[in-house]
Amino acid sequence: MPADYMGWLRREGRIVIVGASLAGLRAAETLRAEGFAGELTLIGDEPYEPYDRPPLSKAVLLGMASPHHTELPHRREIDAKWRLGVAATGLDLAAKRVRLADGDEVEYDRLLIATGVRARPWFKEEEARLDGVCLLRTRDDAVDLYRRLKAGPRRVFVIGAGFAGSEVASACREMGLPVTVAERAGAPLVGALGGVIGAVASDLQLENGVDLRTHVTVTGLEGDAVGRVRAVHLSDESVVEADVVVVSLGSLRNTEWLAGSGLGAGPRGIACDAGCRAFDFRGIVTDDVFVAGDVARSPHALFGYQFLSLEHWGNAVAQAQTAAHNMICHGADRRPHLWMPAFWSSMFGVNIKSVGVPPMGEQLMITQGSPAERRFVGVYGYQGRMVAAVSFDNTRWLEFYQRQIERGAPFPVEFPTTDRRPEGRQPVDADFPDPSLPSHGPMVTLSGYSPADQQLVFHPARH
Amino acid sequence: MRLVVDLNKCQGYAQCAFLAPDVFAMHGEESLIYNPHAPEEQRERLARAVAACPVQAITADGLDSTGERHTGSAQGASDAR
Ligand SMILES: Cc1cc2nc3c(=O)[nH]c(=O)nc-3n(C[C@H](O)[C@H](O)[C@H](O)COP(=O)(O)OP(=O)(O)OC[C@H]3O[C@@H](n4cnc5c(N)ncnc54)[C@H](O)[C@@H]3O)c2cc1C
Ligand code: SF4
């Protein structure tokens, strides 16, 4: 190793980024912006240059954007070798090599893994192959779904009322399409925001004409003679006829390609330290493999150093920037990824945002506005501290609440707020389901302290 | 031209929808939707929207008002938004 390894790495080292999407691109830009002059390779299994996913379930379905054109703008020239349309299939940590599906191998001095997640498919493979059964994660998925919705199906069926499923249902209603939504929990968004806010989301769907079925699971999809989906069977024995079925059951982390590599990678993501350095399977930190984005799982000082997995756009950007920075600097100049979790969604014309980690909250207080008016802020508390806030059409207040969370402000909330209603004076149970029984893929996974802990594996119910 | 809005930052001020109505639109009270692939003839208007956004939430090809802000070394926690 050269005496001035870092100087050498910055001048002529080789950095490989696997996963050419939001986190991969922003990391590449940061590397160049911070003076990395060596060889940069981006490997992505999709044939497209990095594009943005949030519009796929919003602007695209609403007809405001073409599904073919959501490519991300580049913040600067990155002068990279692009290997698009080819998956990484293996990693040799000792030899510092990434194996590709086409048989090639790429050597690196530092590696960034940003392979994200993919949509959890319908669990009965044969039924999943029926024509009209759709997922929504990629640009190709969006092209397909948009085409099917434009064709005017008689009814759309959405399995799972998380954010993505609810956004699809919202778009369907706006297009005037009849839509049924099935959710195992008692309401939409329960996994992410709890039952109290879920009830508000429920009312929103019902008012907008969604045929919402809660406390049910889908038991089977039925096809017709030519292999097109025609009906959905539910656990309450009802049958709903539909010609488009959108499977929106959360996600699976893209870590299979790392099996046997010795990295601490599994179904819950890739564990890393606060500086985005990946752990190996023994829980020992590596020094040349970094992780960012949806696939990462990292400890957060503000939330008891629990390992957080976040499927949030803003996290992918911030973590990529931090990982890239840390990849090319000495220990003392590294910085931790202490991003405040934040998320947005919009459905049925309502802007929903959150900061902090709502599923960590035990109790909830509506501190401003009122759920009945669909315009409010709710604050989540855990063991006497504020840990999260959610707003419906009240985004301008969130920054204030973010600062409160950063300060570890007490809960129940004591400070006076404008527009506080009598019912908002007392905390109520936030009503999250038992975390070991998620109702759909959680947007946030908390996982305790041990990076090697892989005991909590999600088993979708199959009854 | 490619563009993206950081909707965590966006506060729904609608300034962009006012200046470049063919690219940005409000959807409900405060949700913003936009076309991430603005036609070239919108460049002028888009540039104005990028400059006018009170929270600098818009990044567009060649019109970036925020790109340089991520290069400082002391950014760490202040990236938190
Ligand atoms: C429909 C939809 C709506 C969303 N809406 C919101 C929203 O409103 N707000 C919000 O905060 N977030 C939203 N998100 C989440 C947000 O898009 C993600 O957090 C973000 O895309 C994460 O970026 P990433 O780069 O970590 O992962 P990804 O975007 O998942 O990118 C990973 C890339 O790596 C590729 N890859 C995987 N395995 C391999 C391999 N072995 N070799 C090579 N390449 C590989 C994948 O194909 C993919 O292109 C939404 C996501 C979707 C799908
Ligand atoms: S001007 Fe900025 S803050 Fe206002 S709506 Fe547009 S992007 Fe959002």
XYZ file of C-alpha atoms and ligand atoms in Angstrom:
605
model
C 0.000 0.000 0.000
C 1.469 3.390 -0.935
C 2.589 5.499 2.047
C 0.077 8.185 1.219
C -2.715 5.789 0.346
C -5.434 8.396 0.413
C -3.539 10.758 -1.860
C -2.928 7.928 -4.265
C -6.553 6.734 -4.099
C -7.849 10.200 -4.876
C -5.488 10.615 -7.820
C -5.547 7.246 -9.493
C -7.582 4.779 -7.468
C -10.485 2.791 -8.855
C -13.933 3.255 -7.362
C -16.792 0.999 -8.371
C -20.433 1.768 -7.596
C -22.931 -1.070 -7.893
C -26.508 0.167 -8.328
C -26.891 2.988 -10.849
C -29.895 4.803 -9.486
C -30.462 7.726 -7.135
C -27.855 6.838 -4.505
C -25.317 5.648 -7.088
C -25.521 8.809 -9.164
C -25.406 11.237 -6.256
C -22.413 9.388 -4.810
C -20.585 9.578 -8.130
C -21.207 13.312 -8.333
C -19.961 13.854 -4.807
C -16.796 11.869 -5.481
C -15.960 14.099 -8.439
C -17.007 17.258 -6.628
C -14.623 16.409 -3.805
C -11.726 15.891 -6.166
C -11.644 12.186 -6.909
C -9.696 11.961 -10.173
C -9.307 8.202 -10.530
C -11.373 5.679 -12.433
C -15.081 5.568 -11.655
C -17.343 2.718 -12.795
C -21.120 2.555 -12.348
C -22.771 -0.839 -12.684
C -26.530 -1.090 -13.008
C -28.770 -3.966 -13.998
C -31.418 -1.738 -15.524
C -30.666 -0.640 -19.088
C -31.460 2.992 -18.257
C -29.413 5.806 -16.874
C -30.396 6.801 -13.327
C -34.015 7.902 -13.112
C -36.300 9.085 -10.368
C -38.858 6.680 -8.903
C -41.296 8.805 -6.844
C -42.948 10.294 -9.954
C -43.742 6.768 -11.193
C -46.660 6.467 -8.787
C -47.664 10.123 -8.941
C -46.925 12.463 -11.892
C -46.630 9.532 -14.327
C -49.963 7.938 -13.437
C -51.584 11.371 -13.396
C -50.383 11.918 -16.961
C -48.148 14.861 -16.041
C -44.912 13.048 -16.907
C -43.922 10.368 -19.359
C -42.808 7.104 -17.766
C -39.995 7.088 -20.329
C -38.595 10.339 -19.056
C -37.934 10.603 -15.371
C -34.140 10.580 -15.664
C -32.404 12.455 -12.902
C -30.583 15.654 -13.748
C -26.846 15.494 -13.221
C -25.386 17.936 -10.776
C -22.040 17.800 -12.561
C -19.947 15.836 -15.046
C -18.985 12.524 -13.539
C -16.813 11.097 -16.289
C -17.663 7.506 -15.431
C -17.588 4.182 -17.190
C -21.170 3.053 -17.319
C -21.947 -0.647 -17.289
C -25.704 -0.548 -17.689
C -28.006 -3.496 -18.273
C -25.660 -5.887 -16.526
C -26.116 -7.135 -12.963
C -23.369 -7.650 -10.428
C -23.569 -11.315 -9.458
C -20.830 -11.725 -6.903
C -18.248 -10.047 -4.736
C -14.785 -11.280 -3.828
C -13.858 -9.208 -0.793
C -10.306 -10.525 -0.551
C -9.423 -9.979 -4.193
C -11.490 -6.753 -4.341
C -13.430 -7.782 -7.399
C -17.055 -7.538 -8.481
C -18.314 -10.300 -10.779
C -20.809 -9.381 -13.466
C -23.581 -11.383 -15.116
C -21.788 -11.270 -18.470
C -18.772 -13.011 -16.973
C -16.650 -9.898 -16.644
C -14.935 -8.935 -13.425
C -14.256 -5.392 -12.261
C -11.526 -4.607 -9.765
C -11.875 -1.841 -7.224
C -9.911 -0.100 -4.547
C -13.118 1.150 -2.941
C -16.615 -0.147 -3.552
C -19.989 1.467 -2.940
C -23.035 -0.776 -2.812
C -26.297 0.977 -3.652
C -28.432 -1.837 -5.027
C -31.639 -0.693 -3.335
C -34.722 -2.832 -3.078
C -37.177 -4.398 -5.489
C -40.913 -4.863 -5.273
C -42.063 -7.930 -3.390
C -43.812 -10.044 -6.021
C -47.094 -11.892 -5.543
C -46.089 -15.040 -3.694
C -47.822 -17.591 -5.928
C -45.593 -17.578 -8.962
C -48.084 -18.939 -11.416
C -50.664 -16.335 -10.441
C -48.023 -13.608 -10.507
C -47.442 -14.393 -14.179
C -51.052 -13.752 -15.163
C -51.445 -10.952 -17.671
C -52.608 -7.830 -15.811
C -50.801 -8.554 -12.549
C -48.432 -5.607 -12.070
C -45.715 -4.340 -9.761
C -44.516 -0.749 -9.504
C -40.854 -0.190 -8.817
C -39.115 0.343 -12.134
C -39.613 2.468 -15.197
C -40.660 -0.628 -17.162
C -43.283 -1.376 -14.500
C -44.601 2.181 -14.805
C -44.782 2.021 -18.609
C -46.775 -1.188 -18.363
C -49.117 -0.011 -15.610
C -49.768 3.352 -17.237
C -50.648 1.659 -20.521
C -53.074 -0.662 -18.764
C -54.761 2.139 -16.835
C -55.097 4.248 -19.971
C -56.836 1.353 -21.686
C -59.706 1.794 -19.214
C -59.925 -1.439 -17.246
C -63.283 -2.265 -15.690
C -61.754 -2.420 -12.214
C -58.291 -2.111 -10.716
C -57.408 -4.115 -7.619
C -54.581 -2.916 -5.367
C -53.104 -5.413 -2.912
C -51.631 -3.541 0.042
C -52.450 -0.018 1.251
C -49.016 1.340 2.060
C -47.871 4.587 0.475
C -47.293 3.153 -2.994
C -50.576 1.227 -3.081
C -52.524 4.212 -1.805
C -50.909 6.491 -4.394
C -51.907 4.083 -7.156
C -55.477 3.965 -5.824
C -55.543 7.749 -5.758
C -54.372 7.985 -9.374
C -56.994 5.437 -10.444
C -59.766 7.475 -8.881
C -58.492 10.567 -10.580
C -58.620 8.727 -13.890
C -62.191 7.777 -13.057
C -61.390 4.074 -12.703
C -63.175 1.878 -10.172
C -60.612 0.604 -7.707
C -60.625 -1.855 -4.819
C -57.882 -1.807 -2.203
C -57.241 -4.736 0.146
C -55.242 -4.291 3.328
C -54.479 -6.794 6.051
C -54.294 -4.117 8.763
C -57.290 -2.103 9.903
C -56.515 0.881 7.671
C -54.131 2.222 5.012
C -50.637 3.443 6.038
C -50.876 1.691 9.405
C -47.389 0.213 9.201
C -45.808 3.595 8.536
C -48.003 5.947 10.574
C -50.073 3.844 12.998
C -53.781 3.236 13.355
C -54.858 6.712 14.425
C -53.475 8.362 11.297
C -54.455 5.264 9.348
C -58.089 6.003 10.167
C -57.699 9.422 8.538
C -56.213 7.788 5.450
C -59.136 5.369 5.456
C -61.675 8.171 5.377
C -59.743 9.845 2.581
C -59.981 6.717 0.450
C -63.663 6.142 1.174
C -64.588 9.757 0.454
C -62.820 9.484 -2.849
C -64.768 6.441 -3.883
C -62.210 3.709 -3.237
C -63.723 0.335 -2.387
C -61.491 -0.203 0.644
C -61.401 -3.643 2.260
C -59.480 -3.853 5.534
C -58.698 -6.763 7.851
C -58.582 -9.024 4.816
C -55.865 -10.736 2.859
C -55.881 -11.757 -0.726
C -55.872 -15.521 -0.975
C -55.625 -16.018 -4.687
C -55.725 -14.491 -8.144
C -57.856 -16.134 -10.775
C -57.084 -16.087 -14.478
C -59.261 -16.682 -17.518
C -58.720 -19.230 -20.262
C -56.089 -17.119 -22.059
C -54.075 -16.301 -18.947
C -55.414 -12.840 -18.115
C -56.265 -12.030 -14.539
C -60.014 -11.752 -14.038
C -60.772 -11.978 -10.307
C -59.274 -11.655 -6.856
C -60.208 -13.944 -3.965
C -60.182 -12.600 -0.407
C -59.907 -14.213 3.004
C -63.456 -13.156 3.869
C -64.518 -15.376 0.975
C -65.527 -12.503 -1.238
C -64.448 -12.404 -4.873
C -63.782 -9.158 -6.727
C -63.624 -9.040 -10.501
C -60.726 -6.963 -11.765
C -58.642 -6.870 -14.917
C -55.620 -5.059 -13.470
C -54.091 -6.141 -10.153
C -51.335 -4.019 -8.631
C -49.260 -5.936 -6.103
C -48.008 -3.429 -3.558
C -46.667 -5.523 -0.723
C -43.481 -3.701 0.103
C -40.027 -4.645 -0.962
C -37.131 -7.065 -0.865
C -33.572 -5.875 -0.465
C -31.219 -6.567 -3.333
C -28.551 -8.417 -1.385
C -28.704 -11.926 -2.863
C -25.739 -11.223 -5.110
C -23.625 -10.813 -1.967
C -24.398 -14.284 -0.606
C -21.216 -16.000 0.416
C -19.168 -12.822 0.038
C -18.651 -12.508 3.788
C -20.420 -9.155 4.039
C -23.055 -8.602 6.731
C -25.770 -8.640 4.098
C -29.120 -10.364 4.304
C -32.853 -9.967 3.823
C -32.868 -6.905 6.059
C -30.200 -5.065 4.121
C -26.499 -4.459 4.519
C -25.415 -3.377 7.965
C -22.942 -0.508 8.106
C -21.507 1.889 10.668
C -22.529 5.520 10.965
C -19.839 6.346 8.407
C -21.492 4.053 5.805
C -18.738 1.401 5.997
C -20.186 -2.078 5.564
C -19.852 -4.695 8.286
C -18.730 -8.181 7.459
C -20.735 -11.123 8.741
C -18.765 -11.117 11.989
C -19.836 -7.558 12.708
C -16.362 -6.204 11.956
C -16.256 -3.066 9.906
C -14.630 -3.242 6.472
C -12.658 -0.282 5.308
C -13.102 -0.331 1.575
C -16.736 -1.312 1.124
C -19.399 1.332 1.648
C -23.183 1.228 1.493
C -25.887 3.807 0.772
C -29.592 4.125 0.058
C -32.501 1.737 0.457
C -30.246 -1.303 0.830
C -28.321 0.117 3.796
C -29.022 -0.355 7.486
C -27.186 1.999 9.790
C -27.221 3.042 13.440
C -28.638 6.454 14.326
C -27.576 8.351 17.410
C -30.879 10.191 17.730
C -32.872 6.977 17.813
C -30.983 4.989 20.412
C -28.324 3.835 17.950
C -30.800 1.407 16.506
C -30.075 0.206 13.018
C -32.472 1.950 10.683
C -33.391 0.825 7.197
C -35.152 3.634 5.412
C -36.765 3.479 2.022
C -36.699 7.221 1.654
C -35.549 9.309 -1.277
C -33.880 11.907 0.898
C -31.983 9.255 2.802
C -30.570 7.820 -0.418
C -29.273 11.259 -1.423
C -27.806 12.182 1.955
C -26.302 8.790 2.651
C -24.733 8.624 -0.809
C -23.105 11.995 -0.265
C -21.750 10.980 3.104
C -20.539 7.595 1.875
C -18.782 9.190 -1.091
C -17.126 11.771 1.107
C -15.945 9.137 3.575
C -14.654 6.876 0.807
C -11.982 9.335 -0.145
C -10.855 10.832 3.117
C -8.884 9.973 6.230
C -10.573 8.786 9.393
C -10.522 12.106 11.178
C -12.199 13.877 8.251
C -15.013 11.385 7.947
C -18.483 12.347 8.991
C -21.415 10.349 10.282
C -24.660 9.840 8.435
C -27.044 11.418 10.921
C -29.762 12.322 8.508
C -33.120 13.060 10.025
C -35.486 10.575 8.390
C -38.010 12.423 6.252
C -40.596 11.294 3.790
C -43.320 12.726 1.603
C -46.248 11.301 -0.263
C -49.291 12.742 -1.912
C -52.620 11.113 -2.469
C -56.179 12.285 -3.068
C -54.844 15.829 -3.314
C -53.362 15.743 0.200
C -49.688 16.307 0.903
C -48.419 13.892 3.554
C -45.013 14.331 5.105
C -43.173 12.948 8.051
C -39.920 13.547 9.906
C -38.304 11.251 12.436
C -39.300 7.624 12.912
C -43.071 7.336 13.473
C -43.106 3.520 13.972
C -40.911 4.041 17.006
C -43.676 6.119 18.616
C -45.983 4.665 21.201
C -48.205 7.669 21.583
C -49.533 10.401 19.368
C -50.771 13.929 19.921
C -52.465 16.082 17.327
C -50.738 19.367 18.093
C -52.158 21.518 15.312
C -55.206 21.462 13.114
C -57.605 18.576 13.011
C -57.733 15.210 11.272
C -61.366 15.812 10.410
C -60.237 18.725 8.242
C -57.352 16.706 6.730
C -55.012 19.451 7.802
C -52.988 18.786 10.901
C -49.693 17.925 12.529
C -49.358 14.833 14.719
C -46.420 14.225 17.029
C -45.175 10.788 18.074
C -43.662 10.124 21.488
C -41.544 7.337 22.864
C -40.457 7.102 26.486
C -41.037 10.750 27.208
C -39.363 12.050 24.045
C -40.596 13.319 20.749
C -39.421 10.934 18.001
C -41.435 11.892 14.932
C -44.037 14.181 13.445
C -46.431 13.779 10.555
C -48.266 16.469 8.647
C -51.254 16.395 6.356
C -51.283 19.584 4.252
C -49.241 21.374 6.879
C -45.702 21.003 5.581
C -44.443 24.419 6.654
C -44.502 23.379 10.283
C -42.405 20.280 9.882
C -39.064 22.002 10.074
C -39.988 23.316 13.497
C -40.886 19.826 14.665
C -37.703 18.449 13.150
C -35.715 20.772 15.373
C -37.705 19.635 18.385
C -36.913 16.007 17.592
C -33.234 16.839 17.127
C -33.239 18.465 20.555
C -34.917 15.464 22.144
C -37.909 17.604 23.156
C -40.160 16.091 25.826
C -43.358 14.234 25.103
C -46.256 14.818 25.797
C -45.751 18.100 23.990
C -45.819 20.992 26.423
C -45.189 24.014 24.243
C -48.237 25.913 23.058
C -49.030 25.783 19.350
C -51.343 27.773 17.157
C -54.491 26.053 16.054
C -54.364 23.475 18.865
C -57.761 21.851 19.373
C -59.163 20.521 22.657
C -58.823 16.916 21.487
C -55.126 17.516 20.881
C -54.292 18.170 24.527
C -53.919 14.540 25.510
C -51.718 11.899 23.956
C -53.391 8.761 22.635
C -51.997 5.352 21.759
C -50.507 5.701 18.243
C -51.802 2.193 17.553
C -49.014 0.514 15.649
C -49.401 -3.177 14.968
C -47.056 -5.665 16.606
C -43.804 -5.016 14.709
C -43.157 -8.711 14.340
C -46.312 -8.936 12.232
C -45.949 -6.242 9.594
C -49.024 -5.662 7.521
C -46.937 -4.922 4.442
C -43.295 -4.189 3.798
C -42.396 -1.553 6.354
C -40.997 1.757 5.158
C -38.801 1.869 8.223
C -37.232 -1.131 9.873
C -35.787 -0.829 13.336
C -33.600 -3.680 14.310
C -31.932 -3.311 17.662
C -28.238 -3.222 18.180
C -26.569 -6.221 16.643
C -25.614 -5.884 13.000
C -25.291 -9.646 12.734
C -28.858 -10.090 13.956
C -30.931 -11.608 11.200
C -33.556 -13.241 13.301
C -36.398 -10.993 12.423
C -37.237 -12.124 8.927
C -40.501 -11.097 7.351
C -42.801 -13.987 6.515
C -45.837 -12.834 4.604
C -48.989 -14.470 5.873
C -50.274 -17.152 3.557
C -53.719 -17.895 4.743
C -34.137 19.088 -19.849
C -34.141 16.876 -16.842
C -35.203 18.203 -13.488
C -36.039 16.963 -10.038
C -37.644 18.608 -7.025
C -36.590 17.623 -3.531
C -40.084 17.323 -2.148
C -38.786 16.991 1.390
C -37.561 20.569 1.065
C -40.490 21.864 -0.986
C -42.908 23.885 1.104
C -45.569 24.210 -1.538
C -45.099 27.927 -2.040
C -46.206 27.454 -5.680
C -43.690 29.987 -6.892
C -42.489 27.513 -9.535
C -46.037 26.761 -10.700
C -46.579 30.484 -11.152
C -43.375 31.026 -13.138
C -43.390 27.831 -15.205
C -46.976 26.575 -15.273
C -46.297 24.086 -18.069
C -43.732 22.266 -15.943
C -45.081 22.586 -12.400
C -48.601 22.362 -11.052
C -50.165 22.293 -7.636
C -52.238 19.241 -6.935
C -54.529 20.021 -4.046
C -53.616 22.554 -1.387
C -49.889 22.012 -1.218
C -48.752 18.974 -3.215
C -46.536 19.787 -6.135
C -46.414 17.664 -9.264
C -44.102 18.384 -12.123
C -42.854 17.070 -15.424
C -39.290 15.836 -14.814
C -38.520 16.176 -18.519
C -39.225 19.773 -19.428
C -39.171 20.686 -23.121
C -36.195 22.783 -24.188
C -38.360 25.833 -24.932
C -39.163 25.970 -21.210
C -35.523 26.620 -20.308
C -35.995 30.302 -19.618
C -39.051 29.836 -17.419
C -37.517 26.874 -15.675
C -34.397 28.892 -14.890
C -36.597 31.521 -13.300
C -38.409 28.913 -11.232
C -35.141 27.367 -10.054
C -33.885 30.770 -8.991
C -37.134 31.800 -7.352
C -37.844 28.698 -5.281
C -37.563 30.000 -1.717
C -36.099 26.743 -0.419
C -33.937 25.866 -3.449
C -35.644 22.563 -3.907
C -35.340 22.378 -7.696
C -32.339 20.869 -9.485
C -32.250 21.005 -13.276
C -29.628 20.130 -15.867
C -27.257 23.015 -16.229
C -29.318 25.242 -13.952
C -28.269 23.939 -10.625
C -28.445 26.423 -7.822
C -27.700 23.838 -5.163
C -24.928 21.638 -6.562
C -22.089 23.429 -4.867
C -23.658 23.305 -1.478
C -22.963 19.643 -1.001
C -19.231 19.853 -1.368
C -18.311 21.417 1.960
C -16.683 19.098 4.462
C -18.611 20.343 7.468
C -21.980 19.490 5.915
C -22.671 16.347 7.927
C -25.587 17.056 10.148
C -26.741 20.043 8.158
C -27.502 17.726 5.242
C -30.253 16.661 7.542
C -33.389 17.654 5.780
C -43.202 4.092 -7.046
C -42.308 4.657 -5.983
C -42.671 5.824 -5.317
C -41.834 6.365 -4.334
N -42.231 7.513 -3.701
C -41.440 8.030 -2.730
C -41.830 9.207 -2.049
O -42.891 9.778 -2.313
N -41.012 9.701 -1.089
C -39.827 9.095 -0.764
O -39.109 9.589 0.140
N -39.429 7.981 -1.405
C -40.211 7.430 -2.372
N -39.822 6.291 -3.013
C -38.575 5.638 -2.592
C -37.353 6.144 -3.352
O -37.581 6.071 -4.725
C -36.155 5.298 -2.944
O -35.886 5.564 -1.588
C -34.918 5.563 -3.776
O -35.143 5.206 -5.114
C -33.716 4.796 -3.233
O -32.625 4.911 -4.087
P -31.477 3.824 -4.151
O -30.523 4.349 -5.151
O -31.000 3.493 -2.799
O -32.169 2.479 -4.647
P -32.952 2.145 -5.997
O -33.587 3.353 -6.544
O -33.788 0.956 -5.679
O -31.781 1.726 -6.987
C -31.043 0.563 -6.911
C -30.595 0.203 -8.293
O -29.687 -0.885 -8.239
C -30.027 -1.840 -9.212
N -29.516 -3.151 -8.817
C -30.026 -3.994 -7.891
N -29.270 -5.113 -7.793
C -28.252 -4.960 -8.662
C -27.127 -5.765 -9.019
N -26.895 -6.950 -8.445
N -26.270 -5.309 -9.966
C -26.483 -4.092 -10.554
N -27.514 -3.298 -10.256
C -28.392 -3.719 -9.315
C -31.534 -1.755 -9.251
O -32.070 -2.322 -10.431
C -31.740 -0.251 -9.178
O -31.649 0.351 -10.428
C -40.626 5.727 -4.012
C -40.267 4.543 -4.685
C -41.090 4.010 -5.657
C -40.694 2.732 -6.359
S -41.194 27.069 -5.608
Fe -40.013 25.552 -4.473
S -41.079 25.360 -2.519
Fe -42.464 26.377 -3.932
S -43.714 24.728 -4.790
Fe -42.000 25.089 -6.183
S -40.437 23.654 -5.506
Fe -41.903 23.814 -3.865
